Coordinates of C-alpha atoms and ligand atoms in Angstrom, one line a residue:
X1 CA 0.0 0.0 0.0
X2 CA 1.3 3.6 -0.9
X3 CA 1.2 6.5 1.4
X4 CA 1.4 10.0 -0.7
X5 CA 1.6 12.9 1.2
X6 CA 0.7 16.3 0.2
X7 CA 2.4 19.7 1.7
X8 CA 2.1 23.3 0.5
X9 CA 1.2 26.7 2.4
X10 CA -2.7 27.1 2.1
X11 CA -4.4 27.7 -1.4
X12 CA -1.2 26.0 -2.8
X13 CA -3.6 23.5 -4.4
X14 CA -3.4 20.0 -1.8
X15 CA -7.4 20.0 -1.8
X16 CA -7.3 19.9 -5.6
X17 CA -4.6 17.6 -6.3
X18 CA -5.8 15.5 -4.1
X19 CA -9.1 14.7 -5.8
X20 CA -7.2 14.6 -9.0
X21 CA -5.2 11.2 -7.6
X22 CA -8.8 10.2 -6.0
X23 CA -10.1 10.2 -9.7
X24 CA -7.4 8.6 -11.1
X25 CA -5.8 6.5 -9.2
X26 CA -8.6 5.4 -7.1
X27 CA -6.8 6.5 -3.7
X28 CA -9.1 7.1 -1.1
X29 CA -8.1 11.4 -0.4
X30 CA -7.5 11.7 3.3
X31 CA -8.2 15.4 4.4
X32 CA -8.5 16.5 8.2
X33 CA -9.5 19.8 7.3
X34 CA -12.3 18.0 5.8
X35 CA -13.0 15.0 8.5
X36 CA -13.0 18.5 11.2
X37 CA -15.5 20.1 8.8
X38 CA -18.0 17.5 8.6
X39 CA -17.6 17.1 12.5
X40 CA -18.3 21.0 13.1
X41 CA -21.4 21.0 10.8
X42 CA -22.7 17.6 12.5
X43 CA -22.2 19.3 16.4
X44 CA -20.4 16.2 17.4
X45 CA -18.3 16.3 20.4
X46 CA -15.4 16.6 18.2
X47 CA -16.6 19.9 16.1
X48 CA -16.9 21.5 19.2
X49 CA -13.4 20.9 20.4
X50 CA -12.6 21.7 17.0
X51 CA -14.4 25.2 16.0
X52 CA -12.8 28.1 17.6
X53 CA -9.4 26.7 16.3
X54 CA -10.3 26.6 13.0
X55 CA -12.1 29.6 12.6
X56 CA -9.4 31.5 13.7
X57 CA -7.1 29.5 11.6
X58 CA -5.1 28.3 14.4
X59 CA -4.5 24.0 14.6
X60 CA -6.9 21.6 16.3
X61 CA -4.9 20.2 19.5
X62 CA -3.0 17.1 18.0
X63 CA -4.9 14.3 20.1
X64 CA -7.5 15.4 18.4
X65 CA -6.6 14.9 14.6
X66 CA -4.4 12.1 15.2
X67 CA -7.3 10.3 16.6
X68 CA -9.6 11.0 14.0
X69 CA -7.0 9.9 11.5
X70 CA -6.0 6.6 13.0
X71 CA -9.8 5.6 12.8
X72 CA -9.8 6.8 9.3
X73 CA -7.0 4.5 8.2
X74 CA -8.3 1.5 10.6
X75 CA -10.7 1.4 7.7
X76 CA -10.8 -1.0 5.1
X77 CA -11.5 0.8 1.8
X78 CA -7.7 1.9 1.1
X79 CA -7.1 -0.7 -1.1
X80 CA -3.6 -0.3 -3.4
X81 CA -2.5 3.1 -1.5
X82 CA -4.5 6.7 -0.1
X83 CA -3.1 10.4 -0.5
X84 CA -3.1 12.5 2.7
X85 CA -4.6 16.5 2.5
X86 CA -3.7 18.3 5.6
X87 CA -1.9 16.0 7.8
X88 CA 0.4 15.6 9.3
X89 CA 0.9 19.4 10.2
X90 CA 2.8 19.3 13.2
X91 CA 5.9 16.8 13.7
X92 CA 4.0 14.9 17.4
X93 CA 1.7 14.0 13.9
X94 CA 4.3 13.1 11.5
X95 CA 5.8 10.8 14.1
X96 CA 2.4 9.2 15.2
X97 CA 1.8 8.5 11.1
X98 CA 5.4 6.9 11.1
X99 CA 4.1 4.2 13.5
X100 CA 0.9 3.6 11.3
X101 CA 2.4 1.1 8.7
X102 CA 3.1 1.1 4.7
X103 CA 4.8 -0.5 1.8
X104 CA 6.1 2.7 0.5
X105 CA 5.7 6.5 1.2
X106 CA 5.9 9.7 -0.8
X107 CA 5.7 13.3 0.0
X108 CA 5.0 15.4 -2.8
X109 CA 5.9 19.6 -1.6
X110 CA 4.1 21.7 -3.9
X111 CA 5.2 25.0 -4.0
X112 CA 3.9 28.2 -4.7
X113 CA 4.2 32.4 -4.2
X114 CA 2.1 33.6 -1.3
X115 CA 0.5 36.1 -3.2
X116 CA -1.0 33.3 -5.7
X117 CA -1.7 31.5 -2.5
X118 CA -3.9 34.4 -0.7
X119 CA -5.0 35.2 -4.3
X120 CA -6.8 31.6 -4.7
X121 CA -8.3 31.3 -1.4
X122 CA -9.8 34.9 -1.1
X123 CA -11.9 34.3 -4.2
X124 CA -11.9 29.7 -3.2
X125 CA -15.7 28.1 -3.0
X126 CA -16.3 25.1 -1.1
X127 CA -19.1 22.8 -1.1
X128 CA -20.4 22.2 2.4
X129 CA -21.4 18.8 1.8
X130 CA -19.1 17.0 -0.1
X131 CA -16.1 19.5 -0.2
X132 CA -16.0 19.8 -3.8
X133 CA -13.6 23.1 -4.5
X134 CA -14.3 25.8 -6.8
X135 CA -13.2 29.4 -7.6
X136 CA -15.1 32.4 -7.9
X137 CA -13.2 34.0 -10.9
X138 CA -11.9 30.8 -12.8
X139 CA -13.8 27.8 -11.4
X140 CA -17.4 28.7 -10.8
X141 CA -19.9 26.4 -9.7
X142 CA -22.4 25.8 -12.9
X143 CA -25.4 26.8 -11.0
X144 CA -24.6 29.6 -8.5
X145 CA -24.4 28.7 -4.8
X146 CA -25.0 24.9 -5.7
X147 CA -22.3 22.0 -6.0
X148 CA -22.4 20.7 -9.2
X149 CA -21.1 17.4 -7.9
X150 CA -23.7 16.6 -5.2
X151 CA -26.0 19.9 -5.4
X152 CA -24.6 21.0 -2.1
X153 CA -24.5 24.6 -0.8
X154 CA -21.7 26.2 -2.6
X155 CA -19.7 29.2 -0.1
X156 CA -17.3 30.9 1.1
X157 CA -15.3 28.9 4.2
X158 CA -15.5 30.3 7.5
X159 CA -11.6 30.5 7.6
X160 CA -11.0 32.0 4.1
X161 CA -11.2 35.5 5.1
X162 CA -7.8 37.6 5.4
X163 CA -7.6 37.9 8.9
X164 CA -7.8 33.6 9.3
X165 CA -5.7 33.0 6.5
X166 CA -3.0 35.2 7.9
X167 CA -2.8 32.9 10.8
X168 CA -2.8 30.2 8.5
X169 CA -0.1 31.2 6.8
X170 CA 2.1 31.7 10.1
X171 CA 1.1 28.8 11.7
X172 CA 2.1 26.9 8.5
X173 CA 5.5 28.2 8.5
X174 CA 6.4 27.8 12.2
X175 CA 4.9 24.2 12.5
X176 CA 4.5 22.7 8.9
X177 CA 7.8 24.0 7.7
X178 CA 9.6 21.7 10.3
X179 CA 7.2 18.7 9.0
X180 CA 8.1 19.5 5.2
X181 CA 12.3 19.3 6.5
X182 CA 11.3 15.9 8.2
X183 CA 10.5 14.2 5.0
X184 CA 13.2 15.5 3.2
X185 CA 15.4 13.8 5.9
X186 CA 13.6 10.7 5.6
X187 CA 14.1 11.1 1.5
X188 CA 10.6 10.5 0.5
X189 CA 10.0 14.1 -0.7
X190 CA 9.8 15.8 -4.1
X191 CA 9.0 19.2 -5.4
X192 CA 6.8 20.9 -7.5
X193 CA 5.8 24.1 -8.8
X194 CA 2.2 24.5 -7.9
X195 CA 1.9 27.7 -9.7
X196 CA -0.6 28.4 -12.7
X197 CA -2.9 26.4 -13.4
X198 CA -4.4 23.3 -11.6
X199 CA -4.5 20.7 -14.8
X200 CA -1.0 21.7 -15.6
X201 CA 0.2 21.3 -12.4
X202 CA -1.3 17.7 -11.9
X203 CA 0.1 16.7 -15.1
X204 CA 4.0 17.1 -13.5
X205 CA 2.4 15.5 -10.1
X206 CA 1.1 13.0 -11.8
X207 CA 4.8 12.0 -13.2
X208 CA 5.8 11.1 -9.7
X209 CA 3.0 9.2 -8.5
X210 CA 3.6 6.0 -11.2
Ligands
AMP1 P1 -7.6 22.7 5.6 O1 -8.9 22.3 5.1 O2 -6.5 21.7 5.4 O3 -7.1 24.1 5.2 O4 -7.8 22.8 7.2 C1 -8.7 23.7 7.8 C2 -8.4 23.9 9.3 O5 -8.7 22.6 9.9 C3 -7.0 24.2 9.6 O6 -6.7 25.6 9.6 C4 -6.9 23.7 11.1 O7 -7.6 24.6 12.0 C5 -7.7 22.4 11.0 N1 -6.9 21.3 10.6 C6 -6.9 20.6 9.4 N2 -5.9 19.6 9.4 C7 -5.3 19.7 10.6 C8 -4.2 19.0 11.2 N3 -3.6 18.0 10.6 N4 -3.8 19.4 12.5 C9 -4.4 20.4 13.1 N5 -5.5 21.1 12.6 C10 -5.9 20.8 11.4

């Protein structure tokens, strides 16, 4: 089974990529920020732990997401490998997914300018249901406000407003930074220029998937 882990700052394109390899490569796409969304909107015990830290764009405690993702891969639909969004952000996570077994790992850095970054997720529409992304200027929704994947409620996210995603941005560099350095120890990572558009970029990530 393959591991493939995604890094970039926020709006770098991990989300996107991600259900790119889902499509094609039938990997089951692994995102926390999504697993803590779904918790929020149900008002599970977990969203509320959750909420305040990721409206402010701060991280969940660690317990937390680690938890949620060793359920997530205790599950039996991973089949030939899964690709991880989000996680691990912190290195107390990195180390907990180095105990969690696999045949062979990758992490895939995909790099791009901040102001591309902030660009993207200042004008980024999510799907509240089924997390679908889209983009107000060059990725609209066909019908406005609904998902065209699942007819879902098309919005803005809570935390993709400047003052969250400057925290994002920070907390990324002070405690993702260190987890990107980690991998390139271990000599699983690679990098790629996220910038431009989404197909193009895939079509260089896809390279070093096969
Ligand atoms: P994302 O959808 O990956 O941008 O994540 C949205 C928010 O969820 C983040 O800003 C954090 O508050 C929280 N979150 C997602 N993944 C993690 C993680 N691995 N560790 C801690 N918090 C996370």
């Amino acid at each position: 089974m393959m591991r493939l882990i995604l890094f970039g700052a926020p709006g770098s394109g991990k989300g996107t990529m991600g259900d790119f390899i889902q499509r094609d490569f039938l990997f089951p796409k692994i995102s926390t920020g999504d697993i803590l969304r779904s918790a929020v909107q149900q008002d599970s015990a977990e969203g509320g732990q959750a909420r305040s830290f990721m409206e402010s764009g701060g991280l969940v405690p660690d317990e937390l997401v680690i938890e949620m993702v060793r359920q997530r891969l205790s599950r039996s639909d991973l089949g030939t490998g899964y690709v991880m969004d989000g996680y691990p952000r912190t290195l107390t996570q990195a180390e907990a997914l180095s105990r969690i077994a696999c045949e062979s790992e990758k992490a895939i850095f995909i790099e791009v300018s901040e102001a591309e970054a902030v660009e993207r997720l200042l004008s980024r529409l999510t799907c509240n249901n089924c997390g679908a992304i889209y983009n107000r200027l060059t990725k609209p929704p066909k019908r406005d406000g609904v998902c065209d994947v699942c007819r879902g409620r098309v919005e803005r996210r809570a935390d993709d407003n400047e003052e969250a995603v400057r925290q994002r941005f920070r907390v990324y560099a002070e405690r993702t930074m260190p987890v990107i350095d980690y991998y390139d120890r271990k000599r699983v990572l690679a990098r790629i220029d996220g910038g431009g558009p989404a197909a193009r970029v895939y079509e260089t990530l896809k390279g070093l998937i096969a």
